[in-house]
Coordinates of C-alpha atoms in Angstrom, one line a residue:
Chain A
M1 CA 64.7 113.5 159.8
S2 CA 63.1 110.8 157.6
E3 CA 60.9 107.9 158.3
A4 CA 62.5 104.5 158.0
G5 CA 60.3 103.8 154.9
D6 CA 61.6 106.9 153.2
E7 CA 65.2 106.0 153.6
P8 CA 66.9 106.2 150.3
T9 CA 68.2 102.8 149.2
D10 CA 68.1 101.2 145.8
Q11 CA 65.9 103.9 144.3
F12 CA 68.8 106.4 144.3
T13 CA 69.5 107.5 140.8
Q14 CA 72.0 109.8 139.0
P15 CA 71.6 111.9 135.9
D16 CA 72.8 110.4 132.6
S17 CA 75.6 112.0 130.6
G18 CA 75.6 112.6 126.9
G19 CA 76.2 109.6 124.5
P20 CA 78.9 109.2 121.9
T21 CA 78.8 111.0 118.6
V22 CA 80.7 108.4 116.5
E23 CA 79.4 104.8 116.6
F24 CA 81.5 101.7 116.0
Y25 CA 81.0 98.1 114.9
G26 CA 81.9 96.0 117.9
G27 CA 80.8 98.6 120.5
R28 CA 82.2 101.8 122.0
G29 CA 85.4 100.1 122.9
M30 CA 86.4 99.9 119.3
S31 CA 86.9 103.6 119.1
A32 CA 90.1 103.0 121.0
F33 CA 91.4 101.1 118.0
P34 CA 93.5 103.9 116.4
I35 CA 95.3 104.8 119.7
A36 CA 95.7 101.1 120.7
F37 CA 97.1 100.3 117.2
F38 CA 99.6 103.2 117.5
I39 CA 100.8 102.1 121.0
V40 CA 101.4 98.6 119.8
W41 CA 103.2 100.0 116.7
A42 CA 105.3 102.3 118.9
I43 CA 106.3 99.5 121.3
V44 CA 107.3 97.2 118.4
Q45 CA 109.2 99.9 116.5
T46 CA 110.9 101.7 119.4
A47 CA 111.3 98.9 122.0
L48 CA 111.5 95.6 120.1
W49 CA 113.2 96.8 116.9
R50 CA 115.0 99.8 118.5
I51 CA 114.1 102.2 115.7
G52 CA 113.6 105.7 117.2
D53 CA 112.3 107.2 113.9
T54 CA 109.4 109.7 114.4
G55 CA 108.5 109.4 110.8
G56 CA 107.8 105.7 111.4
L57 CA 105.5 106.6 114.3
I58 CA 103.6 109.0 112.0
V59 CA 102.9 106.1 109.6
G60 CA 101.8 104.0 112.6
I61 CA 99.1 106.5 113.7
L62 CA 98.0 107.1 110.1
V63 CA 97.5 103.3 109.5
G64 CA 95.7 103.1 112.9
L65 CA 93.4 106.0 111.9
I66 CA 92.7 104.5 108.4
V67 CA 92.0 101.0 109.6
G68 CA 89.9 102.4 112.5
M69 CA 87.7 104.1 110.0
F70 CA 86.5 100.8 108.6
F71 CA 85.0 100.0 112.0
A72 CA 83.0 103.3 112.1
R73 CA 79.2 103.0 111.5
G74 CA 77.3 105.3 109.2
D75 CA 78.8 108.3 107.4
W76 CA 82.6 108.3 107.7
K77 CA 82.4 112.0 107.5
H78 CA 81.8 112.1 111.2
Y79 CA 84.9 110.0 111.9
A80 CA 87.0 112.3 109.7
N81 CA 85.5 115.5 111.3
T82 CA 86.3 114.1 114.8
I83 CA 90.0 113.8 113.8
F84 CA 89.9 117.4 112.8
E85 CA 88.2 118.4 116.0
G86 CA 91.0 116.7 118.0
M87 CA 93.8 118.2 115.9
T88 CA 92.5 121.7 116.3
Q89 CA 92.4 121.6 120.1
P90 CA 94.5 124.4 121.6
V91 CA 96.3 122.0 123.9
A92 CA 98.0 120.2 120.9
V93 CA 99.0 123.5 119.3
T94 CA 100.3 124.8 122.7
A95 CA 102.6 121.8 123.0
I96 CA 103.9 122.3 119.4
V97 CA 104.6 126.0 120.1
A98 CA 106.5 125.2 123.3
W99 CA 108.6 122.6 121.4
I100 CA 109.5 124.9 118.5
W101 CA 110.3 128.0 120.7
A102 CA 112.3 125.9 123.2
G103 CA 114.1 124.2 120.3
M104 CA 115.3 127.5 118.9
F105 CA 116.3 128.7 122.3
A106 CA 118.2 125.6 123.3
Q107 CA 120.0 125.5 119.9
L108 CA 121.1 129.2 120.3
L109 CA 122.5 128.4 123.8
Q110 CA 124.2 125.2 122.4
D111 CA 125.8 127.1 119.6
G112 CA 126.8 129.9 122.0
G113 CA 129.0 127.5 124.0
F114 CA 126.7 127.0 127.0
V115 CA 127.5 123.3 127.1
G116 CA 131.2 124.1 127.1
G117 CA 130.5 126.5 130.0
L118 CA 128.7 123.8 132.0
V119 CA 131.5 121.3 131.4
W120 CA 134.1 123.9 132.5
L121 CA 132.0 124.7 135.6
A122 CA 131.5 121.0 136.5
D123 CA 135.2 120.3 135.9
T124 CA 136.4 123.3 137.9
A125 CA 133.9 122.7 140.8
G126 CA 134.9 119.0 140.8
V127 CA 131.4 117.8 140.2
G128 CA 132.0 114.2 139.1
A129 CA 130.0 112.0 136.8
A130 CA 128.3 110.4 139.8
L131 CA 126.7 113.6 141.1
F132 CA 125.9 115.1 137.7
P133 CA 122.4 113.4 137.2
A134 CA 121.2 114.5 140.7
I135 CA 122.3 118.1 140.1
T136 CA 120.7 118.0 136.6
F137 CA 117.5 116.9 138.2
V138 CA 117.5 119.8 140.6
L139 CA 118.3 122.4 138.0
A140 CA 115.8 121.0 135.5
A141 CA 113.2 121.1 138.3
V142 CA 114.0 124.7 139.1
F143 CA 114.0 125.7 135.4
T144 CA 110.7 124.0 134.7
T145 CA 109.1 125.5 137.7
G146 CA 110.2 128.9 136.4
I147 CA 109.0 128.5 132.8
G148 CA 106.1 126.2 133.3
T149 CA 106.7 124.0 130.3
G150 CA 108.2 120.6 130.9
Y151 CA 108.4 119.9 127.2
G152 CA 110.5 123.1 126.7
A153 CA 112.7 122.2 129.6
S154 CA 113.2 118.6 128.4
I155 CA 114.4 120.0 125.0
A156 CA 116.6 122.6 126.6
F157 CA 118.2 120.3 129.1
V158 CA 118.7 117.4 126.6
G159 CA 120.4 119.9 124.3
L160 CA 122.6 121.4 127.0
F161 CA 123.1 119.3 130.1
F162 CA 122.8 115.9 128.5
P163 CA 125.9 116.2 126.3
A164 CA 127.8 117.9 129.1
G165 CA 127.0 115.0 131.5
V166 CA 127.8 112.3 128.9
L167 CA 131.2 113.9 128.3
L168 CA 131.9 114.0 132.0
G169 CA 131.1 110.3 132.2
A170 CA 127.6 110.3 133.6
N171 CA 125.3 107.4 132.6
P172 CA 123.2 108.7 129.7
V173 CA 120.0 106.8 130.5
L174 CA 120.1 108.0 134.1
L175 CA 120.8 111.5 132.9
F176 CA 117.8 111.5 130.5
G177 CA 115.7 110.1 133.4
A178 CA 116.9 113.0 135.6
I179 CA 116.0 115.6 133.0
L180 CA 112.5 114.1 132.6
S181 CA 112.1 113.9 136.4
G182 CA 112.9 117.6 136.7
A183 CA 110.4 118.4 134.0
I184 CA 107.8 116.4 135.9
F185 CA 108.5 118.3 139.1
G186 CA 108.0 121.7 137.4
D187 CA 105.1 120.7 135.2
N188 CA 103.3 119.6 138.3
L189 CA 104.2 122.5 140.6
A190 CA 104.7 125.6 138.4
P191 CA 101.7 128.0 138.7
V192 CA 102.2 128.9 135.0
S193 CA 102.2 125.2 133.9
D194 CA 99.3 124.4 131.6
T195 CA 98.6 121.2 133.5
T196 CA 98.6 123.0 136.8
I197 CA 96.0 125.5 135.4
V198 CA 93.9 122.8 133.8
S199 CA 93.9 120.8 137.1
A200 CA 92.8 123.8 139.1
V201 CA 90.1 125.0 136.6
T202 CA 88.5 121.6 136.1
Q203 CA 88.2 121.1 139.8
D204 CA 87.0 124.6 140.7
A205 CA 90.0 125.5 142.7
D206 CA 92.3 128.5 142.8
I207 CA 95.7 128.1 141.3
G208 CA 97.7 129.5 144.3
G209 CA 95.9 127.2 146.7
V210 CA 96.4 124.2 144.4
V211 CA 100.2 124.9 144.1
A212 CA 100.5 125.3 147.9
S213 CA 98.5 122.2 148.7
R214 CA 100.4 120.0 146.2
F215 CA 103.8 121.0 147.5
K216 CA 103.8 118.2 150.1
Y217 CA 103.3 115.4 147.6
V218 CA 105.8 116.8 145.1
I219 CA 108.6 117.5 147.6
I220 CA 108.4 114.0 149.2
A221 CA 108.7 112.4 145.8
A222 CA 111.5 114.9 144.8
V223 CA 113.6 114.2 147.9
L224 CA 113.4 110.5 147.3
A225 CA 114.1 111.0 143.6
F226 CA 117.2 113.1 144.4
L227 CA 118.6 110.5 146.7
G228 CA 117.8 107.9 144.0
Y229 CA 119.9 109.8 141.4
V230 CA 122.7 110.2 143.9
V231 CA 122.8 106.5 144.6
A232 CA 122.2 105.4 141.0
G233 CA 124.7 108.0 139.8
G234 CA 127.4 106.2 141.8
A235 CA 126.4 102.8 140.8
M236 CA 125.8 103.2 137.0
D237 CA 128.7 103.7 134.7
G238 CA 128.9 106.2 131.9
I239 CA 129.9 105.4 128.4
E240 CA 133.4 105.8 127.1
V241 CA 133.9 109.0 125.2
G242 CA 137.2 108.9 123.3
A243 CA 139.8 110.2 125.7
Q244 CA 141.3 112.5 123.0
A245 CA 137.9 113.9 122.1
Q246 CA 137.1 114.5 125.7
E247 CA 140.4 116.3 126.2
I248 CA 139.9 118.5 123.2
F249 CA 136.4 119.4 124.3
L250 CA 137.6 120.2 127.8
E251 CA 140.4 122.4 126.4
E252 CA 137.9 124.2 124.2
S253 CA 135.4 124.6 127.1
D254 CA 135.3 128.1 128.2
A255 CA 133.6 129.9 131.1
I256 CA 132.2 132.5 128.8
G257 CA 129.5 130.2 127.6
L258 CA 128.0 130.4 131.1
V259 CA 126.8 133.9 130.2
H260 CA 123.8 132.1 128.9
V261 CA 122.7 131.4 132.5
I262 CA 121.4 135.0 132.1
S263 CA 119.5 133.9 128.9
M264 CA 117.8 131.2 131.0
A265 CA 117.2 133.6 133.8
A266 CA 115.5 135.9 131.3
V267 CA 113.1 133.2 130.4
I268 CA 112.4 132.2 134.0
G269 CA 112.1 135.9 135.1
T270 CA 109.6 136.9 132.4
A271 CA 107.5 133.7 132.9
I272 CA 107.4 134.3 136.7
A273 CA 106.4 137.9 136.0
G274 CA 103.2 136.4 134.4
R275 CA 104.1 136.8 130.8
H276 CA 103.0 134.3 128.2
I277 CA 105.4 131.4 127.6
V278 CA 105.9 132.5 123.9
E279 CA 106.9 135.9 125.2
A280 CA 109.1 134.5 127.9
I281 CA 111.1 132.2 125.6
S282 CA 111.2 134.9 122.9
W283 CA 113.0 137.2 125.4
G284 CA 115.4 134.3 126.1
I285 CA 116.0 134.0 122.4
V286 CA 116.6 137.8 122.1
V287 CA 119.1 137.8 125.0
A288 CA 120.9 134.7 123.7
V289 CA 121.3 136.2 120.2
A290 CA 122.6 139.4 121.8
F291 CA 125.1 137.5 123.9
N292 CA 126.2 135.3 121.1
L293 CA 127.0 138.3 118.9
V294 CA 128.4 140.6 121.6
F295 CA 130.7 138.1 123.1
G296 CA 131.6 136.5 119.7
L297 CA 130.2 133.2 120.8
A298 CA 128.5 132.8 117.4
G299 CA 128.2 135.0 114.3
L300 CA 125.1 136.2 112.5
G301 CA 125.7 133.5 109.9
D302 CA 125.7 130.8 112.7
I303 CA 122.2 132.0 113.8
V304 CA 120.6 132.3 110.3
M305 CA 122.4 131.3 107.1
F306 CA 120.9 131.3 103.6
N307 CA 122.7 128.9 101.3
A308 CA 121.8 130.0 97.8
P309 CA 122.6 128.3 94.5
Q310 CA 125.0 130.0 92.1
D311 CA 122.3 131.0 89.6
A312 CA 120.1 132.8 92.1
P313 CA 119.4 136.3 90.7
L314 CA 120.3 138.4 93.7
A315 CA 122.8 136.1 95.4
G316 CA 125.9 137.3 93.7
P317 CA 125.5 141.0 94.4
L318 CA 124.6 140.4 98.1
E319 CA 127.2 137.7 98.8
S320 CA 129.0 140.0 101.2
L321 CA 126.1 139.7 103.6
P322 CA 127.1 137.6 106.7
I323 CA 123.9 135.6 106.4
L324 CA 124.3 134.6 102.7
T325 CA 126.5 131.9 101.2
I326 CA 126.6 130.8 97.6
V327 CA 127.0 127.0 97.4
E328 CA 128.1 124.9 94.5
D329 CA 126.5 121.7 95.7
P330 CA 122.8 121.6 94.8
D331 CA 122.1 119.5 97.9
A332 CA 123.6 122.2 100.1
V333 CA 121.0 124.8 99.1
G334 CA 118.7 125.7 102.0
V335 CA 118.5 127.7 105.1
G336 CA 120.6 126.8 108.1
G337 CA 121.8 128.1 111.4
S338 CA 120.7 127.9 115.1
L339 CA 117.1 129.0 114.5
M340 CA 116.5 126.6 111.6
N341 CA 118.2 123.7 113.3
G342 CA 116.3 124.3 116.5
V343 CA 113.0 124.2 114.7
A344 CA 113.8 121.4 112.3
G345 CA 114.0 118.6 114.9
F346 CA 110.4 119.2 115.9
L347 CA 108.6 119.4 112.6
E348 CA 107.9 115.6 112.3
L349 CA 107.0 115.4 116.0
S350 CA 104.5 118.2 115.6
I351 CA 102.6 116.3 112.9
L352 CA 102.7 113.1 114.9
V353 CA 101.2 114.8 118.0
L354 CA 98.4 116.4 116.0
L355 CA 97.5 112.9 114.6
I356 CA 97.6 111.3 118.0
I357 CA 95.4 114.0 119.5
G358 CA 93.0 113.3 116.5
A359 CA 93.0 109.6 117.4
A360 CA 92.4 110.4 121.1
Q361 CA 89.4 112.5 120.1
I362 CA 88.0 109.5 118.2
M363 CA 88.4 107.5 121.4
I364 CA 86.6 110.2 123.4
R365 CA 83.8 110.8 120.9
G366 CA 83.4 107.1 120.2
G367 CA 82.8 106.3 123.8
A368 CA 85.7 104.0 124.7
F369 CA 86.8 106.6 127.2
D370 CA 83.4 106.7 128.8
V371 CA 83.2 102.9 128.9
L372 CA 86.4 102.7 130.9
L373 CA 85.5 105.5 133.3
E374 CA 81.9 104.6 133.9
W375 CA 83.0 101.0 134.7
S376 CA 85.6 102.3 137.1
I377 CA 83.1 104.7 138.8
E378 CA 80.5 101.9 139.2
N379 CA 82.7 99.1 140.2
L380 CA 85.8 100.5 141.8
A381 CA 84.9 103.7 143.6
T382 CA 82.9 101.9 146.4
N383 CA 84.4 103.9 149.3
V384 CA 86.6 106.9 149.7
R385 CA 89.8 105.0 149.7
N386 CA 88.9 103.1 146.6
A387 CA 87.6 106.2 145.0
E388 CA 90.9 108.0 145.5
L389 CA 92.8 104.9 144.2
T390 CA 90.4 104.9 141.2
M391 CA 91.1 108.6 140.6
V392 CA 94.9 107.9 140.7
G393 CA 94.6 104.8 138.5
T394 CA 92.3 106.2 135.8
A395 CA 94.2 109.5 135.6
A396 CA 97.4 107.6 135.3
L397 CA 96.0 105.2 132.7
I398 CA 94.5 107.9 130.5
N399 CA 97.6 110.0 130.7
A400 CA 99.8 107.0 129.8
I401 CA 97.7 106.4 126.7
I402 CA 97.2 110.0 125.4
T403 CA 100.6 111.4 124.4
I404 CA 100.0 115.1 125.3
N405 CA 99.2 115.1 129.0
T406 CA 97.3 118.3 129.0
A407 CA 94.9 116.9 126.5
A408 CA 94.5 113.8 128.6
E409 CA 93.9 116.0 131.7
V410 CA 91.2 118.0 130.0
A411 CA 89.5 114.8 129.0
I412 CA 89.5 113.1 132.4
G413 CA 89.1 116.3 134.5
P414 CA 85.3 116.0 134.7
Y415 CA 85.5 112.3 135.8
I416 CA 87.9 113.1 138.5
S417 CA 85.5 115.8 139.8
K418 CA 82.6 113.4 139.5
I419 CA 84.2 110.7 141.6
G420 CA 85.7 113.2 144.1
E421 CA 82.5 115.2 144.6
R422 CA 80.6 112.0 145.3
F423 CA 82.8 111.6 148.4
N424 CA 83.0 115.4 149.0
L425 CA 86.7 115.6 148.5
N426 CA 87.7 119.3 148.1
G427 CA 89.0 120.9 144.9
Y428 CA 92.6 120.9 146.0
R429 CA 92.7 117.2 146.7
R430 CA 91.0 116.4 143.4
A431 CA 93.3 118.7 141.5
N432 CA 96.4 117.3 143.1
I433 CA 95.4 113.7 142.4
L434 CA 94.6 114.6 138.8
D435 CA 97.8 116.6 138.1
G436 CA 100.2 114.3 139.9
Q437 CA 99.4 111.5 137.5
T438 CA 99.1 113.9 134.5
A439 CA 102.6 115.3 135.1
A440 CA 104.2 111.9 135.9
M441 CA 102.7 109.9 133.0
G442 CA 103.5 112.6 130.4
Y443 CA 107.2 111.9 130.8
I444 CA 107.7 108.2 131.2
F445 CA 106.7 106.1 128.2
P446 CA 108.3 106.1 124.8
W447 CA 105.2 107.7 123.2
S448 CA 104.8 110.3 126.0
G449 CA 105.1 113.9 124.8
G450 CA 108.0 114.8 127.1
V451 CA 110.0 111.7 126.1
L452 CA 109.4 112.3 122.4
A453 CA 110.4 115.9 122.7
G454 CA 113.6 115.1 124.6
Y455 CA 114.5 112.2 122.3
S456 CA 114.0 114.5 119.2
A457 CA 116.4 117.0 120.7
M458 CA 118.9 114.2 121.5
Q459 CA 118.9 113.0 117.9
Q460 CA 120.4 116.3 116.8
L461 CA 123.4 115.9 119.1
P462 CA 125.6 113.8 116.7
D463 CA 125.3 116.6 114.2
D464 CA 126.3 119.2 116.8
Y465 CA 129.3 117.4 118.4
S466 CA 131.8 115.4 116.6
W467 CA 132.5 113.2 119.6
F468 CA 128.8 112.4 120.1
E469 CA 128.2 109.0 118.4
Q470 CA 124.8 107.5 117.5
S471 CA 125.5 104.7 120.0
M472 CA 125.3 107.3 122.8
L473 CA 121.6 108.0 122.1
V474 CA 119.3 106.7 124.7
T475 CA 116.5 104.4 123.4
P476 CA 113.3 105.8 124.9
I477 CA 112.1 102.5 126.3
D478 CA 115.3 102.2 128.4
V479 CA 114.6 105.4 130.3
V480 CA 111.2 104.2 131.6
P481 CA 112.4 102.8 135.0
Y482 CA 114.7 105.8 135.6
V483 CA 112.1 108.5 135.6
F484 CA 112.2 108.4 139.4
Q485 CA 110.1 111.6 140.0
G486 CA 107.3 110.2 137.9
W487 CA 107.1 106.8 139.5
L488 CA 107.6 108.2 143.0
L489 CA 104.9 110.8 142.5
V490 CA 102.4 108.0 141.5
A491 CA 103.6 106.0 144.5
V492 CA 103.1 109.0 146.9
F493 CA 99.5 109.4 145.7
I494 CA 98.8 105.7 146.1
V495 CA 100.1 105.8 149.7
A496 CA 98.2 109.1 150.2
A497 CA 95.0 107.4 149.1
L498 CA 95.5 104.4 151.3
T499 CA 96.5 106.3 154.4
G500 CA 94.5 109.5 154.0
F501 CA 97.7 111.6 153.9
G502 CA 96.9 115.1 152.7
R503 CA 93.2 114.3 152.2
E504 CA 90.8 117.2 152.7
Y505 CA 87.1 117.2 152.5
L506 CA 84.9 120.1 151.5
I507 CA 83.8 120.4 155.1
D508 CA 87.5 120.9 156.1
R509 CA 88.3 123.7 153.6
E510 CA 86.8 124.9 150.4
S511 CA 89.0 126.1 147.5
E512 CA 88.9 129.8 146.8
E513 CA 87.5 131.5 143.8
V514 CA 89.1 130.0 140.7
A515 CA 90.8 132.3 138.3
R516 CA 89.3 131.1 135.0
V517 CA 91.5 131.2 131.9
Chain B
M1 CA 95.1 132.0 155.5
S2 CA 98.7 133.1 154.8
I3 CA 100.6 131.8 151.8
F4 CA 102.9 130.0 154.2
G5 CA 100.0 128.5 156.1
K6 CA 98.6 127.1 152.8
Y7 CA 101.8 125.2 152.3
L8 CA 101.6 123.7 155.8
T9 CA 97.9 122.7 155.5
G10 CA 97.1 119.0 154.9
W11 CA 100.3 117.4 156.2
T12 CA 98.0 115.1 158.2
F13 CA 96.3 111.8 157.8
R14 CA 92.6 112.4 157.5
A15 CA 90.1 109.8 158.5
N16 CA 88.0 107.9 156.0
R17 CA 84.9 108.5 158.2
P18 CA 85.1 112.1 159.4
S19 CA 82.8 113.2 162.3
L20 CA 80.1 115.8 161.9
E21 CA 79.1 118.2 164.6
V22 CA 75.4 118.3 165.4
G23 CA 74.0 121.8 165.0
S24 CA 76.6 122.9 162.5
E25 CA 76.0 123.9 158.9
I26 CA 78.1 122.2 156.3
D27 CA 78.2 122.5 152.5
V28 CA 78.3 119.1 150.7
F29 CA 77.5 117.6 147.4
I30 CA 74.4 115.4 147.2
S31 CA 75.2 112.2 145.3
E32 CA 71.8 110.4 145.2
T33 CA 68.1 111.0 146.1
N34 CA 64.9 109.0 146.5
G35 CA 62.8 112.0 145.6
S36 CA 62.3 113.4 149.1
A37 CA 65.6 112.9 150.8
G38 CA 69.1 112.8 149.5
R39 CA 72.3 111.2 150.6
A40 CA 75.7 112.7 150.8
Y41 CA 79.0 110.9 151.4
I42 CA 81.7 112.8 153.2
G43 CA 84.4 110.2 152.8
D44 CA 82.7 107.1 154.1
T45 CA 80.5 109.0 156.4
E46 CA 76.9 109.0 155.2
L47 CA 74.6 111.9 155.7
L48 CA 70.9 111.7 155.0
V49 CA 69.6 115.1 153.9
E50 CA 65.9 115.6 154.4
G51 CA 64.3 117.7 151.6
A52 CA 67.1 117.1 149.1
G53 CA 65.2 116.0 146.0
P54 CA 66.3 115.2 142.4
E55 CA 67.0 118.9 141.7
T56 CA 69.9 118.8 144.3
V57 CA 71.7 115.7 142.9
E58 CA 75.3 116.6 142.1
K59 CA 74.7 120.1 143.5
Q60 CA 76.4 121.6 146.5
V61 CA 73.9 122.2 149.2
R62 CA 74.0 123.7 152.7
V63 CA 72.9 121.2 155.4
R64 CA 72.1 121.7 159.0
V65 CA 73.3 118.6 160.8
T66 CA 70.6 117.3 163.2
D67 CA 72.0 113.9 164.2
F68 CA 75.3 112.1 164.1
D69 CA 76.3 108.6 165.3
E70 CA 80.0 108.3 165.7
T71 CA 80.1 104.5 165.8
T72 CA 78.3 104.0 162.5
A73 CA 79.5 107.3 160.9
T74 CA 76.0 108.1 159.8
G75 CA 74.1 111.3 160.3
E76 CA 71.0 113.2 159.4
G77 CA 70.4 116.8 158.5
D78 CA 68.0 119.3 156.9
L79 CA 68.5 121.0 153.6
V80 CA 69.0 124.7 154.0
E81 CA 69.7 125.8 150.5
V82 CA 71.5 125.0 147.2
V83 CA 74.8 126.8 147.3
G84 CA 76.8 125.6 144.3
E85 CA 77.1 123.6 141.1
S86 CA 79.2 120.6 140.3
S87 CA 82.4 121.3 138.5
Y88 CA 81.6 118.1 136.5
S89 CA 79.9 119.2 133.3
G90 CA 79.7 116.0 131.3

């Protein structure tokens, strides 16, 4: 017990954290310039002018980075090196790998008639346009929970379920929202999801316990989101696909394409067995190629095709190969097929993401990130309820700003633990608050990684289906209100912070040993 | 705890000011110190920890609870030992 005079009051102090490594004219806040410039550019380009061109966004972030450099103090070498530091982070590369692998996988299934199989199944089972988004949400949630990558699932489902749903008359915006919602569900809950792992590790909690303890928040949001998609599916009309085109596609739709359910199961099965996501999707690719060839769904030339010019030295003698075609038109020279087409859509996006992560690193090293978080800790986290609301708010804000949600989560993880430990919230609660916002905000805004990935996949559809017109593409800004799982998950955590629902203190239960990765 | 049990834990509304049991030993993070005594917040419950100096700030310590007032949600306790580090590294 202490004497009254010894009672700690104003003299209480906390250790200082390290300072920024890149200084800016105008203060630490100016280090947010490149990211802020990019977000304004993205809003103007995609929302106000309705140009969904990834190349344009690359120019936007480049201009932001170049102009931002003029505000950096001292040797600009540090500024440049910080961009490299950000671009070489494993999280950025992980996202790119997931996109490219999932892109190839989805394209193989698409070319193997899986969409036709889905349409056949929905038609036969009498699943109408109204129910299609809700069912898509559930299947995307299951698929993502199995494979752990919401980005990969967004790409696969936009390539496969989206055209099937549009053809059946479902509302495209709602359908895209349902796919993103399913991706959020799985990204948040899957034990193999990178965001689940980061949330557990940064909060010193075991992954199994984190998944079990977050189930309550996820499932409440999901039940409401499902009902939302059922109701909205009945209320929102689809777009008119030419009746003749619809009829032709329906006639061509064949149950055999559904064999690729096994290809998807191969991915889920290997991922659940604890294999790396690259290995899991690679198995899916191998199975899909085998099915395409065995069942005659696609030939070898549909999978990889070399289009060589007439004067190529070895082209003539090998022309009989099924993967080689001699083309007369110089513009037709190139490599094509499912694998190439699957990768091609994500090359620009990969460059964009690397640059954004570089700009995010400028913001972190320049101190704008610290300014925001220090201010919120000092001024907002005054009691446990406000502390939890601050954790929800800052995690949501940072994830809304930084395109790749895993990168945002890595950056904000220490702050969440700092605020949470101050009020002795246990690791599970902290990890759940952190990852709820991370998963949700990664799939809502036009510059979010999940939306960009899905939209990139969607832009390939007019080339894949003659009936799919440019006007059927969903402008990313339009989907924002319809990502029900994302908004509801944030809402569930706000209510949980206000009411104490699901709150656990360290004195209630401590997280078990964390499995470090 | 069984896996099923883990899924069912926490479906409750936990108080902002949890009660502490006098005589019990609890592990908490110390958030501040005046040099000789530290303060820990368990939610909005305040626990004054005798003997928790600067070396314990943002560390997890074991505390023996010696006094607790339900109405003000404040308590006092003695430092037993430092048991863990913060997961905050910045």
